[in-house]
Structures are given as structure tokens and as C-alpha cells.
Short mmCIF file of C-alpha atoms and ligand atoms in Angstrom, two decimals:
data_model
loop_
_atom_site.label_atom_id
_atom_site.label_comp_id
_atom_site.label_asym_id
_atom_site.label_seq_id
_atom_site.Cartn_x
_atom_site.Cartn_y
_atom_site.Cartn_z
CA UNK A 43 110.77 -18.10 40.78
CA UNK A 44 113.69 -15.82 41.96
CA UNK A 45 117.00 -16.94 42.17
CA UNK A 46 120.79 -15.26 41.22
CA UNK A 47 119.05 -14.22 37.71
CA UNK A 48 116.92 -12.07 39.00
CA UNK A 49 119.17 -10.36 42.12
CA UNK A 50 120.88 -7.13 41.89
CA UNK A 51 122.85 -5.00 44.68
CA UNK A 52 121.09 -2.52 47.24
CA UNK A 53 124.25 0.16 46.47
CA UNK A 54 127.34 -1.00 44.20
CA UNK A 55 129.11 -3.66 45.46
CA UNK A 56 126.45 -4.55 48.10
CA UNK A 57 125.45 -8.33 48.20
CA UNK A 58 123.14 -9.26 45.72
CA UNK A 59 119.45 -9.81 47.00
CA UNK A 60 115.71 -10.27 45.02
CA UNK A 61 115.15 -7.48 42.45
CA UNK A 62 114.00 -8.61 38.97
CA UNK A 63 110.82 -9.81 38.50
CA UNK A 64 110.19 -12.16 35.36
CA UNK A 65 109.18 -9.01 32.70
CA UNK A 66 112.82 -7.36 33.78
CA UNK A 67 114.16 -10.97 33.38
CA UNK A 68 112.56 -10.92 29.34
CA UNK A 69 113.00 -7.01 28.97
CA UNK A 70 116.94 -7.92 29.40
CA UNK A 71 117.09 -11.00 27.19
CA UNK A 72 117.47 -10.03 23.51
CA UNK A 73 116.44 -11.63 20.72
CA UNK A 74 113.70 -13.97 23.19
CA UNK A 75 110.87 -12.31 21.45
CA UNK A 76 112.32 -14.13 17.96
CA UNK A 77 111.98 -17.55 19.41
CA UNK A 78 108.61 -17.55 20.84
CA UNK A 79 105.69 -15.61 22.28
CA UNK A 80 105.95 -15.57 25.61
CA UNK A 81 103.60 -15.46 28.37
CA UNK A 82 105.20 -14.67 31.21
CA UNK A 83 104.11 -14.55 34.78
CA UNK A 84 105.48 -14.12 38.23
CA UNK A 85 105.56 -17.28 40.20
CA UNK A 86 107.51 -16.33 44.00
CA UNK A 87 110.83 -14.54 44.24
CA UNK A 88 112.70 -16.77 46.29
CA UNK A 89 116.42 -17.71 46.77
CA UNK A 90 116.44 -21.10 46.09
CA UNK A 91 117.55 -22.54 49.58
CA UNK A 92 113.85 -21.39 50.18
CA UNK A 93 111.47 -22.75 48.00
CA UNK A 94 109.47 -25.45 49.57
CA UNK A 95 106.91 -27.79 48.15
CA UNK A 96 104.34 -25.40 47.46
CA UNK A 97 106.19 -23.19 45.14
CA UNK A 98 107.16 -26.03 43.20
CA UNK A 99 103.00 -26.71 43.02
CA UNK A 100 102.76 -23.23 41.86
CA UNK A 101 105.17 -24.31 39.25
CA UNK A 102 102.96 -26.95 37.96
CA UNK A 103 100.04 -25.15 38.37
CA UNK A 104 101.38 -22.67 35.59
CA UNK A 105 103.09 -25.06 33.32
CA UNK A 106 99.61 -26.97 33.25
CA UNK A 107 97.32 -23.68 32.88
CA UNK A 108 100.01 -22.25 30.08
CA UNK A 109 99.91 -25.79 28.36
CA UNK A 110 96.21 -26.10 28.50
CA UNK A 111 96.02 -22.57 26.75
CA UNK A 112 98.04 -23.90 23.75
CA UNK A 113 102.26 -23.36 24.82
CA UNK A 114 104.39 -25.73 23.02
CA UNK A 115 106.99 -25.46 26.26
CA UNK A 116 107.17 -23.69 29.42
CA UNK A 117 110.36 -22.11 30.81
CA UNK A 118 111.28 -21.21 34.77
CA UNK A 119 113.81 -19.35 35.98
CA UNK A 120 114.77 -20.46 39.61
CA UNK A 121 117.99 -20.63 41.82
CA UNK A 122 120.86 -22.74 41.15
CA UNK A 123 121.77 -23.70 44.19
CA UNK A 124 118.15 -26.20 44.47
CA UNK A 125 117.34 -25.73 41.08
CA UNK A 126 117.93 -29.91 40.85
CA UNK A 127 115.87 -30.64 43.34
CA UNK A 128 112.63 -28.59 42.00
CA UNK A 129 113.28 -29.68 38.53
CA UNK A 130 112.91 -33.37 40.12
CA UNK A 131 109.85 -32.98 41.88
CA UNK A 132 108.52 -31.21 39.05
CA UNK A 133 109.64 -34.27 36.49
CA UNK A 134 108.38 -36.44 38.82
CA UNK A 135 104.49 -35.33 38.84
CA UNK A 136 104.56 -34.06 34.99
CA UNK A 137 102.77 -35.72 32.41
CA UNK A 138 102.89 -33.54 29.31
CA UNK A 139 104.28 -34.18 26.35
CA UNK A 140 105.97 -30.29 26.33
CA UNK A 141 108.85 -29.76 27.94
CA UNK A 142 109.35 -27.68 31.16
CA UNK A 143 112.88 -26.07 30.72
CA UNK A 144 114.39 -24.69 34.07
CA UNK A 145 117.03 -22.30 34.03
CA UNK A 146 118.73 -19.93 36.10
CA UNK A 147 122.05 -17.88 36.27
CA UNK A 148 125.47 -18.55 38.23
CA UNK A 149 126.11 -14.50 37.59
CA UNK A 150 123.46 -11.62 39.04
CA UNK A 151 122.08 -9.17 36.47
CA UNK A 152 124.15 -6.08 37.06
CA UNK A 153 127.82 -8.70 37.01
CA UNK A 154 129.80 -8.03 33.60
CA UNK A 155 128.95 -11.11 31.39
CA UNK A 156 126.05 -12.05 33.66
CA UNK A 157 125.04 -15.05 32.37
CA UNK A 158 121.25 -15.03 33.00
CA UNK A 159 119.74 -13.09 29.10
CA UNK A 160 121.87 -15.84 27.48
CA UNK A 161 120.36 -19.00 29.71
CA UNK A 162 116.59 -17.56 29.08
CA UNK A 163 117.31 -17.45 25.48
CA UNK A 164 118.29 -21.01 25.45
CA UNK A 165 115.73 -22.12 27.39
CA UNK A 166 113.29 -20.56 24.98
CA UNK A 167 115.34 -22.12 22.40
CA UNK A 168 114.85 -25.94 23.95
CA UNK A 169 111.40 -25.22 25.53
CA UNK A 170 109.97 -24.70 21.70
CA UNK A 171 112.02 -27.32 19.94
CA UNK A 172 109.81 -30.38 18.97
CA UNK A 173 113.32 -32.59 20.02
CA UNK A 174 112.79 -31.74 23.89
CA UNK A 175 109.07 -33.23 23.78
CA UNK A 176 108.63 -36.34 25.81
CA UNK A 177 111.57 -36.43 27.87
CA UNK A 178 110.25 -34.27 30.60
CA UNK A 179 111.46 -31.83 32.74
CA UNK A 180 114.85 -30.06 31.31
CA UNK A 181 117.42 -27.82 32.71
CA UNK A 182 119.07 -25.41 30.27
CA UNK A 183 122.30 -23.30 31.29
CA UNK A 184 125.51 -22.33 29.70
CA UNK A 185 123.67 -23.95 26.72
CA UNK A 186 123.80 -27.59 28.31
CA UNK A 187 120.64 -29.79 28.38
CA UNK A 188 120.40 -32.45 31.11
CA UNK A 189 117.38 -34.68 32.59
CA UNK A 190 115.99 -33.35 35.68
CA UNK A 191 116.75 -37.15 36.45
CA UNK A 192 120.24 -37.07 36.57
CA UNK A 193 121.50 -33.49 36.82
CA UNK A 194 123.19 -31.92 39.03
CA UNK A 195 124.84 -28.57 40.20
CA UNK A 196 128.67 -29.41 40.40
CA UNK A 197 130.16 -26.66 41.08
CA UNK A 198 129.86 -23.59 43.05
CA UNK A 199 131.10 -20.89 41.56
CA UNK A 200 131.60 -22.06 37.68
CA UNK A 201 129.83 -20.75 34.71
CA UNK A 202 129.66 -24.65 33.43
CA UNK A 203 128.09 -25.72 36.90
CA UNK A 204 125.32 -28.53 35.89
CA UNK A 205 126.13 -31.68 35.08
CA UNK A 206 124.99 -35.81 34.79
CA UNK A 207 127.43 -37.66 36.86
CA UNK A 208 127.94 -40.70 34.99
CA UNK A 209 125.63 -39.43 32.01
CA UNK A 210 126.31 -36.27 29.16
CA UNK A 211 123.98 -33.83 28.55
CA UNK A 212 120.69 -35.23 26.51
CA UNK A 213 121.10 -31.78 24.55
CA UNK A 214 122.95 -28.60 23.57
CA UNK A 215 122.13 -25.31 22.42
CA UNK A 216 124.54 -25.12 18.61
CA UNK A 217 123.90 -21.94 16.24
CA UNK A 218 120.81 -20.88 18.03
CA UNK A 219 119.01 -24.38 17.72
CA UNK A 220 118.64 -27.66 19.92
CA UNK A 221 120.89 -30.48 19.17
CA UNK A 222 120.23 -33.69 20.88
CA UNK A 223 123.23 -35.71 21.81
CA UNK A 224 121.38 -39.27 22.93
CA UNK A 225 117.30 -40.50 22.98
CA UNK A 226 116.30 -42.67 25.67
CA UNK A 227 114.83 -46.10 24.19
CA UNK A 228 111.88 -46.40 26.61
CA UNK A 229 109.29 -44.79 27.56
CA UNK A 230 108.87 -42.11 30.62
CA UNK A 231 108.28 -43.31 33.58
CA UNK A 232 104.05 -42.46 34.75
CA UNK A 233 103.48 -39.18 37.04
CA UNK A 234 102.85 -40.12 40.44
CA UNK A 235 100.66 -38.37 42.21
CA UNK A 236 100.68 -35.00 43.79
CA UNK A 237 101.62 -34.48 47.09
CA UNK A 238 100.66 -32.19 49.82
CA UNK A 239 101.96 -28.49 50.06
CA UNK A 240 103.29 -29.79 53.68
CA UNK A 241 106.70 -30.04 54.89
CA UNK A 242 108.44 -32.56 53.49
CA UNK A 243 109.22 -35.93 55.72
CA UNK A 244 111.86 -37.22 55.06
CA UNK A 245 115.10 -36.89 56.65
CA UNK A 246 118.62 -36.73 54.35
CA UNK A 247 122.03 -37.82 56.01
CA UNK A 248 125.30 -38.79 55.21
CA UNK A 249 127.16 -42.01 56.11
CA UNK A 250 130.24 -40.13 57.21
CA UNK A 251 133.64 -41.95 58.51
CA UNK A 252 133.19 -43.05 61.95
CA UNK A 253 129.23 -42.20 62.04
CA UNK A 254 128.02 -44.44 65.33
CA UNK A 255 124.48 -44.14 64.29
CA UNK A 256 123.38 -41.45 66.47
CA UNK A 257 122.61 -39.34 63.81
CA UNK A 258 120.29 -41.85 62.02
CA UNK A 259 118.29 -42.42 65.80
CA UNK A 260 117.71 -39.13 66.40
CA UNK A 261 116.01 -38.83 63.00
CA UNK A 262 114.05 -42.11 63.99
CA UNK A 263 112.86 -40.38 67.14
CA UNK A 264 112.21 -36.91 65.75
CA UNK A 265 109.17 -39.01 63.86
CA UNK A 266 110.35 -39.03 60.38
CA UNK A 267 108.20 -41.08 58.27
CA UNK A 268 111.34 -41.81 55.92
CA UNK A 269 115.02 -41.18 56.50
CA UNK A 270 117.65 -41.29 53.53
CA UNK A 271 121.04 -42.06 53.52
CA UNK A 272 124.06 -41.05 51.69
CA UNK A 273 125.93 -44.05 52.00
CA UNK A 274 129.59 -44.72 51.28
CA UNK A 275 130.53 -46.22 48.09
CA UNK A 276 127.74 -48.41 46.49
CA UNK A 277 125.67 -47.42 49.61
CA UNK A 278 127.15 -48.56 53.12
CA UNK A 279 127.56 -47.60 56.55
CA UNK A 280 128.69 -48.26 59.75
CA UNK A 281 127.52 -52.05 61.28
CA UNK A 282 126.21 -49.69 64.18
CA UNK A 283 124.70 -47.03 61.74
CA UNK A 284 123.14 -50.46 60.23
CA UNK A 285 121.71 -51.59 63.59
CA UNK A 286 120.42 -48.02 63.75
CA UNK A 287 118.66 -48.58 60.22
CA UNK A 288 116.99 -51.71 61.29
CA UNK A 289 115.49 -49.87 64.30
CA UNK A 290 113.60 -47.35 62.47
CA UNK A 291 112.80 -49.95 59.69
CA UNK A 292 111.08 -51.65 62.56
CA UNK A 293 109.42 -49.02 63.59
CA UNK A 294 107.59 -48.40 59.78
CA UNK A 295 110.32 -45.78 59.54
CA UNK A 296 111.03 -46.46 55.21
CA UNK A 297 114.79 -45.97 54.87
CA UNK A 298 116.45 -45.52 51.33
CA UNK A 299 119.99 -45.81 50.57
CA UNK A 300 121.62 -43.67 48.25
CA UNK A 301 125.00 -43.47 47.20
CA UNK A 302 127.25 -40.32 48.83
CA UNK A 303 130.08 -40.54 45.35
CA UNK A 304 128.80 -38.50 42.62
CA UNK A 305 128.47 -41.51 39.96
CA UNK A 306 128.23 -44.92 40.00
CA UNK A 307 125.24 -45.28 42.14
CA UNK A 308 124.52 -48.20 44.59
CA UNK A 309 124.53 -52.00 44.18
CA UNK A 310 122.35 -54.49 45.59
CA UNK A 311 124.62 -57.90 46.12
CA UNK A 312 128.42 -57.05 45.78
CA UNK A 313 129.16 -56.42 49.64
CA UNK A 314 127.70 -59.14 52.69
CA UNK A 315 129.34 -57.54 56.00
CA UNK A 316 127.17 -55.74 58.02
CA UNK A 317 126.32 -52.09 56.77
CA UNK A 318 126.81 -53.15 53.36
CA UNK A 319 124.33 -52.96 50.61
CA UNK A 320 123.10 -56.59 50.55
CA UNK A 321 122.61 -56.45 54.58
CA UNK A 322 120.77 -53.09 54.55
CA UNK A 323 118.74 -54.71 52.18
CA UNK A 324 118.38 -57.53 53.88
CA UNK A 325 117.41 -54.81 56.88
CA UNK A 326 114.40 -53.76 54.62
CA UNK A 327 116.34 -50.45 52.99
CA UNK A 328 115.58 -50.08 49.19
CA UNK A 329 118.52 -49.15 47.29
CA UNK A 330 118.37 -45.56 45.13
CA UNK A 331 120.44 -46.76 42.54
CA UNK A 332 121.78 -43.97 40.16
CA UNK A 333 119.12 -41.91 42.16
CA UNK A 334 121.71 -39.03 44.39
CA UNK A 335 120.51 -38.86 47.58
CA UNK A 336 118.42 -35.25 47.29
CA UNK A 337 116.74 -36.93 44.40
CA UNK A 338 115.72 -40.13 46.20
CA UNK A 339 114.55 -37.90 49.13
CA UNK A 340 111.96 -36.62 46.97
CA UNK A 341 110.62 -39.35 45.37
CA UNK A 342 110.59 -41.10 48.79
CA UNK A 343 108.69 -37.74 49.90
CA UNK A 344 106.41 -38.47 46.90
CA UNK A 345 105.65 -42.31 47.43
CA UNK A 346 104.98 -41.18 51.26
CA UNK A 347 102.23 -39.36 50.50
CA UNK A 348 100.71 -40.87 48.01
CA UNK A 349 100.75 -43.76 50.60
CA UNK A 350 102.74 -46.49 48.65
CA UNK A 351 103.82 -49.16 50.92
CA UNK A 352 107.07 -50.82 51.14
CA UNK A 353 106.63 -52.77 48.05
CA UNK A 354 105.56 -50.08 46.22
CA UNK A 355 108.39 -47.73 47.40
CA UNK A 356 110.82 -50.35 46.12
CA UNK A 357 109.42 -51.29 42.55
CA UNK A 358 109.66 -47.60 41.79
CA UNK A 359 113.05 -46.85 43.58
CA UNK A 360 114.46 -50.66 41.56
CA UNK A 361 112.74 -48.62 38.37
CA UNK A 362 113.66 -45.10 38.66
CA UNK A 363 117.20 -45.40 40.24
CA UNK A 364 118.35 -47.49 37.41
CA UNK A 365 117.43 -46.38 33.81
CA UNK A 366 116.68 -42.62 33.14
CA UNK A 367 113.48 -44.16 31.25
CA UNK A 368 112.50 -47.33 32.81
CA UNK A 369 110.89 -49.75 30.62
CA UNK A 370 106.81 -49.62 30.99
N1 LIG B 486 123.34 -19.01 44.00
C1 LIG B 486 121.99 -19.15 43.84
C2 LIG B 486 121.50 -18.90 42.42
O1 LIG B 486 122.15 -19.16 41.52
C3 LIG B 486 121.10 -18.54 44.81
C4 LIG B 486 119.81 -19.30 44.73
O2 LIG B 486 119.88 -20.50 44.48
O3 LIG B 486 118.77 -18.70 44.83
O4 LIG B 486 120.45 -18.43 42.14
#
């Protein structure tokens, strides 16, 4: 799907740019061909900041096709910088058994010690391993399995830049096999349904210090159909960023509060002064729990269009936000 693993420089030491396509990506990988038969194909070539929904349909579209014609797994290489967020959407409307294993590369092909032959051979590694079935989408990098659920990029410029805020890695790559460090008890959560290849509705800002609420208005009046915030701490803002919340809410606006700290997620009843959790509830928000705010744009984005009203937008935020694998 494009990304840092498949750029390379115009002239030496130019900036890197698209330049790989995915048989350059397996040409380069040694030792891929010894894990599994691959079939590869070219989905986009796109730095990550630019994939959109429809790309990630494209995705889905292939993992389904390849599954349907007998693969055990399917792999994608993608940028890092948004890899989260397509590995989320992805998780979100999959409902195979086989894993889809998304991977990428924090160094460009021509670097010394580029990282991206290394990533695809451990994402072939997970994406056949019978311990990765069930549990959904996958990233694999630097030979660390998370949940599309909960990971995160964490750093910009590290090799070791995914990681679960709050949770470890559900796997790593040890002597050229998957180990699995933890097994959810319950069962994954049902795919919702697909959404349009449209632009996505929903509106993401932060609570910052001293926000008046403007910010949060002008998404109201740009016609958002859902706005979600990064909120301080367990999820609060301002008691005029509040008031600004309960304008849009009355307006059928669905607001979601997410938490802006990287663990820890929100609460529902700790705080009572206005702009707290347990008055923007009390507002009509729905709290994302351990849900980060790019995540809980996306399932909002997904519950929008598959026209789930406010009740329904809670019971799977109150589900999803709080255990990786809610109970059925
Ligand atoms: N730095 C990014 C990457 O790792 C660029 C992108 O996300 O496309 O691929």
C-alpha cells in the first residue's frame, strides 16, 4: 500500500519518495519464500498521511478474495505514520478467522539496516502461524505483535516505534517463529458493517489548556455528523468547551470523548464539575474508554454510517473501549 518500505531517493541523498512496488518489496526480503507462498499484489502506493477510506476497502477486498482462494493469512505493507488507524478500520469490518498482519518500515529501502526485508519476513512469519488466528487484525514490526485495538505508533523516529499503551504486545517474533505472550478470554467482538468509500465525518480535536470551545463550534457548524474529543485526563474539558458539546449534542451532532494521555483511558463517574466525564455524559457524550481518540474516530465513522443511533453508538463504544475482546 506504499509507505517508507517501499520509498527510495530520486539522486543520493534526495528525500525519499514512492518507488518499490510489492514484487521489489518480496524480491528484497530473503528467506520469505521459506515461510509461505505468496501471492502478492499491488494495492495503491501511497504515503500513509494519504490513504483514505477506500484504500483501506481495497485492503479488504484482497484479504477477502486471497482468503476465499485458500491463504492461511494475509500480509500489507503500509505507512507507519497511519498504519494504526488502517489496521483499525480494517479490524473493525474483518470477520475471518486468518489473520491480516500489517507491517511497514521506520527505515527506506536504500538506508543501511533498513528495516523493511526483516518486518515482511515477520509478518509472513505471524500471518501463517495458526497462534495469530482469531484475534484479528495484527501489526508486525521490529518483531513486535500488537492488536490493531490497542496499538500505536510511539515514536517518530525509533526502530521500536509501535506500542499498546497500557497493554504488551499479544506476540513476538523468537528464532524465526511466533510466540504469544497473552490470549484474550472472550470472544472478538462481531464486524460491523462496511461503510462508504466517502470522506470520513467525523471531526477529531483536542481538549487543549485554555480551549474556550470555539474550536468544538466551528466543527458543529461545518456539519459534522460526529465530532471527537481528546479530552484531558479521564476525558474532560473546559465548562465552556462542555457548553459547546451540549450544543452540537442538541443538534444530533454524536460527540465521543476520548482520552488525550496515552494510557489509562477515560472514566465514566470519578469527576462531577462541569466538563468532567460524568457531566459530558450527562450532556449525551459516550465515553471511548481505552479507545485513543483516532481509534474512536473510526469506529464513530463506522457506527455513522451504518446508521446506529445514540444507543447503539454507546453499547459498542461501553464494549469496545473497555476490553480488547468484549464478552459476546
Ligand atoms: N514515515 C512514514 C512511513 O513509515 C511515511 C508514511 O507513513 O507513509 O512509511
Amino acid at each position: 500500500m506504499g509507505g517508507t518500505i517501499a520509498m527510495t531517493p530520486a539522486a543520493p541523498n534526495a528525500p525519499v519518495r514512492p518507488g518499490l512496488d510489492a514484487h521489489d518489496l518480496v524480491a528484497a526480503a530473503p528467506g520469505l519464500a521459506d515461510v509461505a507462498d505468496l501471492w502478492v499484489e499491488n494495492i495503491c502506493n501511497i504515503p500513509s498521511p494519504s490513504i483514505t477510506v477506500a484504500e483501506v476497502l481495497s485492503a479488504l477486498d484482497f484479504a477477502r478474495r486471497s482468503v476465499a482462494a485458500g491463504a492461511v493469512g494475509v500480509m500489507l505493507t503500509h505507512g507507519t505514520d497511519n498504519l494504526e488507524e488502517t489496521a483499525y478500520l480494517l479490524d473493525l469490518l474483518w470477520d475471518e478467522e486468518a489473520p491480516i498482519v500489517v507491517t511497514g518500515a521506520m527505515r527506506s529501502a536504500m538506508m543501511p539496516g533498513a528495516d523493511g526485508p526483516a518486518n515482511l519476513l515477520a509478518a509472513a512469519i505471524t500471518a501463517s502461524s495458526s497462534l495469530a488466528r482469531g484475534i484479528g487484525v495484527l501489526t508486525c514490526l521490529n518483531d513486535t505483535v500488537h492488536l490493531a485495538a490497542r496499538v500505536t505508533k510511539s515514536s517518530s523516529m525509533t526502530m521500536q516505534a509501535f506500542e499498546s499503551p497500557g497493554f504488551s504486545p499479544v506476540g513476538r517474533i523468537v528464532e524465526g517463529t511466533l510466540r504469544r505472550q497473552w490470549s484474550p478470554a472472550t470472544q472478538r467482538p462481531a464486524a460491523l458493517p462496511v461503510p462508504t468509500a466517502g470522506p470520513i465525518d467525523v471531526a477529531l480535536l483536542e481538549a487543549a489548556f485554555g480551549e474556550d470551545g470555539r474550536l468544538i463550534s466551528t466543527a458543529h457548524q461545518a456539519g459534522y455528523r460526529g465530532i471527537v474529543i481528546a479530552g484531558s485526563g479521564v476525558g474532560h474539558m473546559s465548562a465552556s468547551a462542555a457548553d459547546a458539546v451540549s450544543a452540537a449534542i442538541a443538534d444530533g451532532v454524536s460527540v465521543v470523548v476520548a482520552s488525550r494521555t496515552a494510557s489509562g483511558g477515560t472514566a465514566t463517574a470519578i469527576y462531577g464539575y462541569p466538563g468532567s466525564e460524568a457531566d459530558l455524559i450527562e450532556r449525551g457524550a459516550v465515553m471511548a474508554g481505552d479507545l485513543s481518540p483516532r481509534k474512536a474516530r473510526l469506529l464513530l465513522h463506522v457506527l455513522l454510517s451504518a446508521d446506529r443511533g445514540a444507543d447503539g453508538i454507546s453499547a459498542e463504544f461501553n464494549s469496545r473501549g473497555r476490553d480488547c475482546f468484549p464478552r459476546a
